[in-house]
Short mmCIF file of C-alpha atoms (C1' of nucleotides) in Angstrom, two decimals:
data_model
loop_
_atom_site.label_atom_id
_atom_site.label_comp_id
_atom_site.label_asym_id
_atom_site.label_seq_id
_atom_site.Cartn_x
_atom_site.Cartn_y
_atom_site.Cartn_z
CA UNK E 1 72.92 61.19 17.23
CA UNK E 2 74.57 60.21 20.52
CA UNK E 3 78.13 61.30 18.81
CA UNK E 4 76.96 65.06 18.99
CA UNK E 5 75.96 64.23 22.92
CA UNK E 6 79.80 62.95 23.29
CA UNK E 7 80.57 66.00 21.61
CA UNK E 8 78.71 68.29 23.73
CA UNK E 9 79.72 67.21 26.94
CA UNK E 10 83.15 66.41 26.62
CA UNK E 11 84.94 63.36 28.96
CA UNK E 12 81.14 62.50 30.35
CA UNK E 13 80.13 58.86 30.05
CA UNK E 14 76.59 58.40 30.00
CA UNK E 15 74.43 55.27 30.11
CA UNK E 16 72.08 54.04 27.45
CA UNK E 17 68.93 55.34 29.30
CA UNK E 18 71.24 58.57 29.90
CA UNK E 19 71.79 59.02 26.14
CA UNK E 20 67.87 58.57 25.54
CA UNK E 21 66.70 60.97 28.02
CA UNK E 22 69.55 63.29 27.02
CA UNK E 23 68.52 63.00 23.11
CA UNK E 24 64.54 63.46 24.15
CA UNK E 25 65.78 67.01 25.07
CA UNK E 26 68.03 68.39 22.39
CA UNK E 27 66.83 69.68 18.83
CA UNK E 28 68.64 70.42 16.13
CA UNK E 29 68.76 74.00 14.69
CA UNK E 30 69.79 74.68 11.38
CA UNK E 31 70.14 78.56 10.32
CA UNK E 32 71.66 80.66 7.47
CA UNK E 33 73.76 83.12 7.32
CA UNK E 34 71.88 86.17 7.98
CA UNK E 35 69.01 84.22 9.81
CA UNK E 36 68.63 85.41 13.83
CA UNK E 37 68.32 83.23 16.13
CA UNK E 38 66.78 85.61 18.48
CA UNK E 39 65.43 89.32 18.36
CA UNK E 40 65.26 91.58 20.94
CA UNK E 41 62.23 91.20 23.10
CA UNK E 42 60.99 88.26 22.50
CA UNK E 43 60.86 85.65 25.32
CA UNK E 44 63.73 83.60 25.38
CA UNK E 45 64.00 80.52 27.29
CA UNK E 46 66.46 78.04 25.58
CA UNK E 47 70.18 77.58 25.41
CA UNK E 48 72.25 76.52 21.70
CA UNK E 49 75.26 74.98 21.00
CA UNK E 50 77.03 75.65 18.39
CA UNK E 51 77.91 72.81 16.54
CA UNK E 52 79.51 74.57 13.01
CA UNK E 53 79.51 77.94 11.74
CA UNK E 54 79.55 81.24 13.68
CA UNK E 55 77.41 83.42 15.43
CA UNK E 56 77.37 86.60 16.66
CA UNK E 57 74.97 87.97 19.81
CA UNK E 58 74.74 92.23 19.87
CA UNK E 59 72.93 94.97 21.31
CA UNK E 60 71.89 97.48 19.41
CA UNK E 61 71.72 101.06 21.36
CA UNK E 62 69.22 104.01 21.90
CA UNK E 63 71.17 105.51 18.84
CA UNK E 64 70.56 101.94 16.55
CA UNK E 65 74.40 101.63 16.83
CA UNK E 66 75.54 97.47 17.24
CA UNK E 67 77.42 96.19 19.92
CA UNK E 68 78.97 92.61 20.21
CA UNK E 69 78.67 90.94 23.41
CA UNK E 70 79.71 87.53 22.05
CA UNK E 71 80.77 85.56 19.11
CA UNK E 72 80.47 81.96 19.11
CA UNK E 73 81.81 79.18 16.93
CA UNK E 74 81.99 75.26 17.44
CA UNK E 75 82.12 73.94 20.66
CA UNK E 76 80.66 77.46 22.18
CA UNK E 77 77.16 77.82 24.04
CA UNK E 78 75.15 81.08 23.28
CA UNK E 79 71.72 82.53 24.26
CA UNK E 80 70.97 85.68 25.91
CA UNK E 81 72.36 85.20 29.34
CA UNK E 82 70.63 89.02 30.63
CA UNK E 83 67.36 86.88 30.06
CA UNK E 84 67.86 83.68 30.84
CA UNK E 85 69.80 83.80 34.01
CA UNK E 86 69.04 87.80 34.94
CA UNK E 87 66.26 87.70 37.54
CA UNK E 88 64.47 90.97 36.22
CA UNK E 89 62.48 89.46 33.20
CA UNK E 90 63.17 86.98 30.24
CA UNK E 91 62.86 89.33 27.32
CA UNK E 92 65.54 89.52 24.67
CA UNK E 93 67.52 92.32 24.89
CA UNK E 94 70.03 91.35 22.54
CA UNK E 95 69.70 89.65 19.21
CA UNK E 96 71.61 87.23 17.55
CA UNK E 97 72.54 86.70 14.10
CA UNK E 98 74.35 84.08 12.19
CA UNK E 99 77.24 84.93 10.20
CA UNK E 100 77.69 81.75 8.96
CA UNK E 101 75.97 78.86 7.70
CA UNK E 102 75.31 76.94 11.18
CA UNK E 103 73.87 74.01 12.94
CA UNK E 104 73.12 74.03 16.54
CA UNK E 105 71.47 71.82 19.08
CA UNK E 106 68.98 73.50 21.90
CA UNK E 107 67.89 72.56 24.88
CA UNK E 108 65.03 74.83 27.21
CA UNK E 109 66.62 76.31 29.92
CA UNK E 110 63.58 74.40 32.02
CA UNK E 111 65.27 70.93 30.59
CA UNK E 112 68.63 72.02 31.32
CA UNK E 113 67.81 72.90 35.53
CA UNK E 114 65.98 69.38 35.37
CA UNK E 115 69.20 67.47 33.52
CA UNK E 116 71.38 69.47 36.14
CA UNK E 117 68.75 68.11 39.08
CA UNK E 118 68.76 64.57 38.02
CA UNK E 119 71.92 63.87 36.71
CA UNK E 120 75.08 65.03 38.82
CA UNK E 121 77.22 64.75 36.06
CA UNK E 122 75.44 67.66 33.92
CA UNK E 123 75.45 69.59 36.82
CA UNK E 124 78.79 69.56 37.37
CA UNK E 125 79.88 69.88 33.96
CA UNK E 126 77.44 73.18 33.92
CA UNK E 127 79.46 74.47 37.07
CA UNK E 128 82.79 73.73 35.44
CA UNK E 129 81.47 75.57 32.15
CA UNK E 130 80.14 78.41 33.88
CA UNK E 131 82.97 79.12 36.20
CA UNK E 132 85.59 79.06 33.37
CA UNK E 133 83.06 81.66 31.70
CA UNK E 134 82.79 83.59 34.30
CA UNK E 135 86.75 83.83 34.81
CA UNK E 136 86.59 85.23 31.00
CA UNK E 137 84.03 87.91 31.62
CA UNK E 138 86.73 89.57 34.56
CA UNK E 139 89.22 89.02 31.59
CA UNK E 140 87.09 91.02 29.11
CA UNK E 141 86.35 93.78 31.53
CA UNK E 142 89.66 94.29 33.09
CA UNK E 143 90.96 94.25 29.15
CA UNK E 144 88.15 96.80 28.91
CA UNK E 145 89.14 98.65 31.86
CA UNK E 146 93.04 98.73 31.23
CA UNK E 147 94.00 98.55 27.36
CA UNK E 148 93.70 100.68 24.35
CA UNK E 149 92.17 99.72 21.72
CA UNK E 150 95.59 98.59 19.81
CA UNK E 151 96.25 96.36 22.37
CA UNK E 152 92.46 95.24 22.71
CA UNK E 153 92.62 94.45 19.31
CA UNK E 154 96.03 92.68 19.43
CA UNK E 155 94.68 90.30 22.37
CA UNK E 156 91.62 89.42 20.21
CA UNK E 157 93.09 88.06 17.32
CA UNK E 158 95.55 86.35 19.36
CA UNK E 159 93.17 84.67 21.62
CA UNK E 160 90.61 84.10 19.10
CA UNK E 161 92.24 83.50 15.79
CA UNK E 162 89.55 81.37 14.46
CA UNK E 163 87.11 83.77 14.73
CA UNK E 164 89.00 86.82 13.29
CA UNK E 165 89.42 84.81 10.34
CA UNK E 166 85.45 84.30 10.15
CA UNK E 167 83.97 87.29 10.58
CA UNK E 168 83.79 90.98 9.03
CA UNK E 169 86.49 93.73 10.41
CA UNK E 170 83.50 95.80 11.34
CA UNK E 171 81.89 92.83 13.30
CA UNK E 172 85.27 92.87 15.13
CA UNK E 173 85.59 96.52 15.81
CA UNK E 174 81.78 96.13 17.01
CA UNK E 175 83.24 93.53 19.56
CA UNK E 176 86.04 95.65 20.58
CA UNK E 177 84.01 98.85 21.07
CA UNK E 178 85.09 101.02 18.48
CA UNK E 179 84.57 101.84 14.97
CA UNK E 180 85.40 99.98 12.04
CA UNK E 181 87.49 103.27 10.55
CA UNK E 182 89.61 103.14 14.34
CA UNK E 183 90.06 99.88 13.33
CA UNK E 184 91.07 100.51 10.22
CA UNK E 185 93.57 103.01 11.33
CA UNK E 186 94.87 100.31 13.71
CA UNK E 187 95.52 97.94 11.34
CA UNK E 188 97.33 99.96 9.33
CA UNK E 189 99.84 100.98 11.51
CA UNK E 190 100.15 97.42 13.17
CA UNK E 191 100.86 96.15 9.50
CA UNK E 192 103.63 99.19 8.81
CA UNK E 193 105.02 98.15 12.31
CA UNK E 194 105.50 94.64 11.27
CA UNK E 195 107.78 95.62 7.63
CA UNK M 1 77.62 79.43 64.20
CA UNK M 2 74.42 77.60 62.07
CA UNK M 3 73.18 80.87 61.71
CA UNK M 4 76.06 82.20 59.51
CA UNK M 5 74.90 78.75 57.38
CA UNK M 6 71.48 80.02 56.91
CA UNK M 7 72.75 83.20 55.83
CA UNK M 8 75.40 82.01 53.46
CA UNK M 9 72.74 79.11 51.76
CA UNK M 10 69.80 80.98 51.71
CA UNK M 11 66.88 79.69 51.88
CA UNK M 12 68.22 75.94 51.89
CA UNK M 13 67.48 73.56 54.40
CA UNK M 14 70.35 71.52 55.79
CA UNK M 15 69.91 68.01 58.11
CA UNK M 16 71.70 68.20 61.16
CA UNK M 17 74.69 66.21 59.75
CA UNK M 18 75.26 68.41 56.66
CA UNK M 19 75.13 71.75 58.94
CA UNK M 20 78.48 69.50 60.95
CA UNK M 21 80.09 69.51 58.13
CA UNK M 22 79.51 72.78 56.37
CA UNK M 23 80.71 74.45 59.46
CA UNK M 24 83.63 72.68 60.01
CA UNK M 25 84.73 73.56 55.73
CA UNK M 26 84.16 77.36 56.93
CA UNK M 27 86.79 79.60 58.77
CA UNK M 28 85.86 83.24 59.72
CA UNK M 29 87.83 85.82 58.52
CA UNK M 30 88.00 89.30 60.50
CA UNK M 31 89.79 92.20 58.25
CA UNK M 32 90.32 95.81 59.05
CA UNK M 33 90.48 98.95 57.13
CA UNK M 34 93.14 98.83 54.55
CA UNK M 35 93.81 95.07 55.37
CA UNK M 36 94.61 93.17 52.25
CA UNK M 37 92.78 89.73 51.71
CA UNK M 38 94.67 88.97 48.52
CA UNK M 39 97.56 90.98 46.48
CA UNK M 40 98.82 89.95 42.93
CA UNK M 41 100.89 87.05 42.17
CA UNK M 42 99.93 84.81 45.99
CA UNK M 43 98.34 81.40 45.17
CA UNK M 44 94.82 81.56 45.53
CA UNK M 45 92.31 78.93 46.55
CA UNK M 46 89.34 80.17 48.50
CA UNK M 47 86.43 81.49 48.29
CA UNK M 48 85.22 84.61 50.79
CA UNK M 49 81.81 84.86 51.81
CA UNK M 50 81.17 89.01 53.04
CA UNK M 51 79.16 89.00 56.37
CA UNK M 52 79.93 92.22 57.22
CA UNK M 53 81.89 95.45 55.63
CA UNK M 54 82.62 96.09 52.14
CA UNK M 55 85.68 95.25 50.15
CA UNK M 56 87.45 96.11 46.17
CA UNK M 57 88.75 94.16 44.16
CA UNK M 58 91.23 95.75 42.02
CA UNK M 59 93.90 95.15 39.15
CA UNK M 60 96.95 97.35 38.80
CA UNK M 61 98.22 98.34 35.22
CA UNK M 62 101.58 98.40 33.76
CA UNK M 63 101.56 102.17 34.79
CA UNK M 64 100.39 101.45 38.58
CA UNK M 65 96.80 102.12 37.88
CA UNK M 66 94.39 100.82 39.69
CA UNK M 67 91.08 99.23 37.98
CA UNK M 68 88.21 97.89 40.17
CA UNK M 69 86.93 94.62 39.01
CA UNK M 70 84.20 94.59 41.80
CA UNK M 71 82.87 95.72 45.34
CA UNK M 72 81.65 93.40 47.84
CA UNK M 73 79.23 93.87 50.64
CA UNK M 74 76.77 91.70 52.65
CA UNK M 75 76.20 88.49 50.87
CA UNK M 76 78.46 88.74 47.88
CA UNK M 77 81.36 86.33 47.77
CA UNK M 78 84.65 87.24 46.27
CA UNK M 79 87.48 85.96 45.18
CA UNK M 80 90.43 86.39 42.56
CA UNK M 81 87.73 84.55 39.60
CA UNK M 82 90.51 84.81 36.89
CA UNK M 83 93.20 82.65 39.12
CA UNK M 84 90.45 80.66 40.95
CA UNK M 85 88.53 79.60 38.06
CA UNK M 86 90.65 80.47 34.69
CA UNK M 87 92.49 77.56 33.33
CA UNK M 88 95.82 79.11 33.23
CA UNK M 89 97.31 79.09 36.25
CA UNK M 90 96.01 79.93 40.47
CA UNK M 91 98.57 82.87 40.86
CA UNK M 92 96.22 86.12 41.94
CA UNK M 93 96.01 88.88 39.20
CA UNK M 94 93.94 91.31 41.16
CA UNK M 95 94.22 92.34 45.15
CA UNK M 96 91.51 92.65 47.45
CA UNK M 97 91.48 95.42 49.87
CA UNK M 98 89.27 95.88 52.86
CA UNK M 99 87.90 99.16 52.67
CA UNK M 100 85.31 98.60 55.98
CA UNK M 101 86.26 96.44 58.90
CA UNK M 102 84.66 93.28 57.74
CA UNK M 103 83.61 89.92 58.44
CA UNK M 104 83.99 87.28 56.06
CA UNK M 105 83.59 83.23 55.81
CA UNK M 106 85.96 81.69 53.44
CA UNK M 107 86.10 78.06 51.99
CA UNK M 108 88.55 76.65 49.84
CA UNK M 109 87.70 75.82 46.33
CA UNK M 110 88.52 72.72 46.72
CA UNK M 111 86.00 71.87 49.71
CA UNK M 112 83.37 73.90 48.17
CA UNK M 113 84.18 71.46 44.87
CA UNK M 114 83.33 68.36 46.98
CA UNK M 115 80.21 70.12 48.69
CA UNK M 116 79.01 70.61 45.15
CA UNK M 117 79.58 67.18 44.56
CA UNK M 118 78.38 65.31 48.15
CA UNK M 119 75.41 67.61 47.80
CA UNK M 120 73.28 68.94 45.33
CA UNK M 121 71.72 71.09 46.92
CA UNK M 122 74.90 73.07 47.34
CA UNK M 123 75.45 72.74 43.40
CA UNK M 124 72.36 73.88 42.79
CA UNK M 125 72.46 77.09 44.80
CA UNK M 126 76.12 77.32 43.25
CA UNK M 127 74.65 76.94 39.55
CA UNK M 128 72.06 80.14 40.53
CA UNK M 129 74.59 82.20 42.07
CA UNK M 130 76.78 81.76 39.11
CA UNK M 131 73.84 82.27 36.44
CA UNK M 132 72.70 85.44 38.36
CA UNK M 133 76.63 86.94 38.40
CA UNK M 134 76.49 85.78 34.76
CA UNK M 135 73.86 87.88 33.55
CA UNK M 136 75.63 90.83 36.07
CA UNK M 137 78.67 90.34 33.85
CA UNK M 138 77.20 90.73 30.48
CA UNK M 139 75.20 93.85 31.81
CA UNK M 140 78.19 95.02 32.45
CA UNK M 141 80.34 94.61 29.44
CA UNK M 142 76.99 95.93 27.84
CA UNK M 143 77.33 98.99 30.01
CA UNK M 144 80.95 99.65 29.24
CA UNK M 145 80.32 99.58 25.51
CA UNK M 146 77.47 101.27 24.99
CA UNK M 147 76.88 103.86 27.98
CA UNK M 148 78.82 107.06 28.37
CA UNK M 149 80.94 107.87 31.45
CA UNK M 150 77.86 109.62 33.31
CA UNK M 151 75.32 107.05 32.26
CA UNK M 152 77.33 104.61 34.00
CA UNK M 153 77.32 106.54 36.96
CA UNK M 154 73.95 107.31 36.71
CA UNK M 155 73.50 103.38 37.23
CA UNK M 156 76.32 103.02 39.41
CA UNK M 157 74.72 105.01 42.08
CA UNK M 158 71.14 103.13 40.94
CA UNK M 159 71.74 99.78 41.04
CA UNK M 160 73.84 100.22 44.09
CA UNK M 161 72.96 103.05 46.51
CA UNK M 162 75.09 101.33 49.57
CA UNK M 163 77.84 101.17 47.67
CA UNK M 164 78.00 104.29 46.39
CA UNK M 165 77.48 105.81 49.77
CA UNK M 166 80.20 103.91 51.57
CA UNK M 167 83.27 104.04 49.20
CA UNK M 168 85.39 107.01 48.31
CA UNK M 169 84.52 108.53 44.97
CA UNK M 170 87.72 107.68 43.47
CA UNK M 171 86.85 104.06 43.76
CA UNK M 172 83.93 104.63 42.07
CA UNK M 173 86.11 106.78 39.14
CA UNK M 174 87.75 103.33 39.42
CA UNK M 175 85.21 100.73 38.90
CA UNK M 176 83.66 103.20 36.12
CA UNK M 177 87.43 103.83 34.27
CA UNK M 178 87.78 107.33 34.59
CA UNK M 179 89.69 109.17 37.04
CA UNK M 180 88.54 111.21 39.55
CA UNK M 181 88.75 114.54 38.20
CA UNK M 182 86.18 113.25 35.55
CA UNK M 183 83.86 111.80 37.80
CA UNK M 184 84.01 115.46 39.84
CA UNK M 185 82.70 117.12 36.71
CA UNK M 186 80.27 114.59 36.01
CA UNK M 187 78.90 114.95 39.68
CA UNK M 188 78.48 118.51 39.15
CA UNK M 189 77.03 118.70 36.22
CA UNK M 190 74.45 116.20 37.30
CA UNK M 191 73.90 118.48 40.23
CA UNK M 192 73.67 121.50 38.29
CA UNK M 193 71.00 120.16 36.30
CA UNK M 194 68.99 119.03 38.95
CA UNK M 195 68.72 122.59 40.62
"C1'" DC D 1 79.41 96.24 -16.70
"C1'" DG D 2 77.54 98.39 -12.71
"C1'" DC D 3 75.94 98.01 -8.16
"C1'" DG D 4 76.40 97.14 -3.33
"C1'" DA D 5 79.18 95.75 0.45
"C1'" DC D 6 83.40 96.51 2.64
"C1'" DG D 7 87.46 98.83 3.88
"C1'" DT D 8 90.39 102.94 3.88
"C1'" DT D 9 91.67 107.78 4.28
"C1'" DG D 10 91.17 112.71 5.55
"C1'" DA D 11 89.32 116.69 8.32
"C1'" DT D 12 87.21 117.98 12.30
"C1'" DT D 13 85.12 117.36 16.85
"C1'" DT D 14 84.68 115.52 21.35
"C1'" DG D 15 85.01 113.00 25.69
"C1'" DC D 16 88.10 111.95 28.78
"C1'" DC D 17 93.00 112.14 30.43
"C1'" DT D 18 97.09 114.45 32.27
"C1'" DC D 19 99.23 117.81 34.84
"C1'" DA D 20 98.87 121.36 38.10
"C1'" DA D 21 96.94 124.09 41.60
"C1'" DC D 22 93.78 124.95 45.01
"C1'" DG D 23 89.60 124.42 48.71
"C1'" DA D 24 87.42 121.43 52.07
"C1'" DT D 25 87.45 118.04 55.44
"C1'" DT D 26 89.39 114.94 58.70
"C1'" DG D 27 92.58 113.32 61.97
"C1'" DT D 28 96.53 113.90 65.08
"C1'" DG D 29 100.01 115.77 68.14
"C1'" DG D 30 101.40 119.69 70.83
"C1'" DC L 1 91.40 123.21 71.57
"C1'" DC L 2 93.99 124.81 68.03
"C1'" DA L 3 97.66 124.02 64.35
"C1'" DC L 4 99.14 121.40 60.97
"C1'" DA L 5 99.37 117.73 57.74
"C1'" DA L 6 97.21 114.40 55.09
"C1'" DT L 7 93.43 113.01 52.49
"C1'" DC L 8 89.88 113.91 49.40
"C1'" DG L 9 87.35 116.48 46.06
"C1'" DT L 10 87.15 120.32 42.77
"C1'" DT L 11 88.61 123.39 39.09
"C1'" DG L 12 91.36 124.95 35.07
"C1'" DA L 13 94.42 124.48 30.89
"C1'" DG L 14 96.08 121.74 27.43
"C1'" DG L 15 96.52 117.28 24.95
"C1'" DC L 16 95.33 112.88 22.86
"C1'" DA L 17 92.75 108.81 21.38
"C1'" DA L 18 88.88 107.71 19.21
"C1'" DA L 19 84.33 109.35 17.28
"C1'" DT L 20 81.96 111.63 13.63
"C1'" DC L 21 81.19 113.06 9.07
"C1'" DA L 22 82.36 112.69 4.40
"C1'" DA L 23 84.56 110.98 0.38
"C1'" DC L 24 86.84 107.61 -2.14
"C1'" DG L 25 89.17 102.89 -3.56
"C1'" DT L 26 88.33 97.91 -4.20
"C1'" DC L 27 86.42 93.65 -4.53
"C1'" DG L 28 82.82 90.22 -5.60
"C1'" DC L 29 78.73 89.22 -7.92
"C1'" DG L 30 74.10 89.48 -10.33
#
DNA sequence: CGCGACGTTGATTTGCCTCAACGATTGTGG
DNA sequence: CCACAATCGTTGAGGCAAATCAACGTCGCG
């Protein structure tokens, strides 16, 4: 199992006694498409990786309309960061679904703050993960705040080509904040552009 | 100056060696009204610490729009993230305007890199601060997706009442991504119904 | 084959924008 | 201390992007 540690953390060496305390705290996940991984509400206290398949974390509204917050495919971390890092409670209030046949490792967030504590190296890695996360988010919102949904769109399959090619249009138009027939529309007059 | 420490690192306890060298990686910072801290396209490399005043952080569009990607006020940091922490390059998207004569502390990435690594205590406190604007972020990108223009203003002006009372309402219009004229009817008709 | 899931298309509505004009408030120089 | 300009907020008219509501193709699969 140490090859999915290597994986994990990327470029970290770890000792032998490393590797076993590291292996003590990760468990393998296996889900189905269609399985969740977490519902709204319940308490949520542990972190996945995503080692295949895809994933997709929403909110669904007052009106029972679905919002994307985040897909996630191999090599991405997902949870529901409003709970597990908000300070106001550690309820669900998103759910997540996977849209593809996946396996994941987890870890408690309460193992994770301990790995971080003890070994320098995970904590660093964290702060390096975080802060290029965090320097997405300003992308997202600024592309929120400045660009039409065209162009939204545009960006998304660019950036994220994998992805588009794994999911549902309407799981994409979810992500992007509109509906799938706006998407639709969009499509189709990207695609006449292009002739 | 240890006092500015003790604000800055709440709540952590520093030996009388670490507070040396924390104060000699800090550099005050006095801006006034309409001073810029950052504009588009400089290199970037530190980090600002607010003491005192408030400050925006804003992106400007093809079309000379501006967008506000965040206030700051007493004990928010601020920075350009996307240069600072994004992996494609240090040149400043976004400029940072004082708005109210402020204080700030400022520390180079780089420094604050080695702090996190000479002492954990300093990554720790780095990994909360990060988590908690994490969670921010995604309540955010929830916000803009699912909440109308006055619902967002309804939670502007909740979440933060001394913002809201010490910045012009058109950089509120800003942050929320509507103009002012919009935010002007909103404002009434919230009024209106509150008679 | 027939059903359900998915995507597309059309008609209409709506929330917010744009452009334009006009009060209210604040600051500054005579 | 007033006059004036600049800044800021409000109001109105018209327009547009995307939502809503509804219907219809198309594809895969039991």
């Amino acid at each position: 199992m140490s090859s999915i540690i290597a994986e994990i953390f990327t470029k970290l060496d770890f000792s032998d006694a490393e590797l076993v305390v590291l292996e003590s705290k990760l468990k393998r996940v296996t889900l189905q498409k269609g399985e969740f991984l977490l519902q709204a509400d319940v308490h949520v206290d542990q972190l996945y990786y995503v080692h295949t398949g895809c994933l997709r974390s929403y909110f669904s509204d007052a009106s029972g309309k679905e919002h994307i917050l985040q897909f996630a495919v191999k090599g991405w971390w997902i949870s529901d960061y409003i709970a597990l890092f908000g300070s106001d409670s550690s309820k669900a209030v998103s759910y997540i679904e996977c849209i593809q046949d996946a396996i994941l490792y987890s870890i408690s967030k309460h193992d994770f703050d301990r790995l971080c504590q003890d070994m320098p190296k995970i904590a660093y890695f964290h702060i390096r993960k975080m802060e290029g996360a965090f320097a997405s988010f300003q992308n997202r919102i600024l592309e929120n705040l400045t660009l039409t949904a065209k162009e939204r769109y545009l960006n998304f399959i660019d950036a994220y080509p994998s992805i588009e090619s794994s999911v549902k249009n309407y799981h994409i138009a979810s992500y992007l904040g509109i509906t799938t027939e706006s998407l639709s529309r969009i499509r189709k007059e990207i695609s006449s552009h292009s002739v």
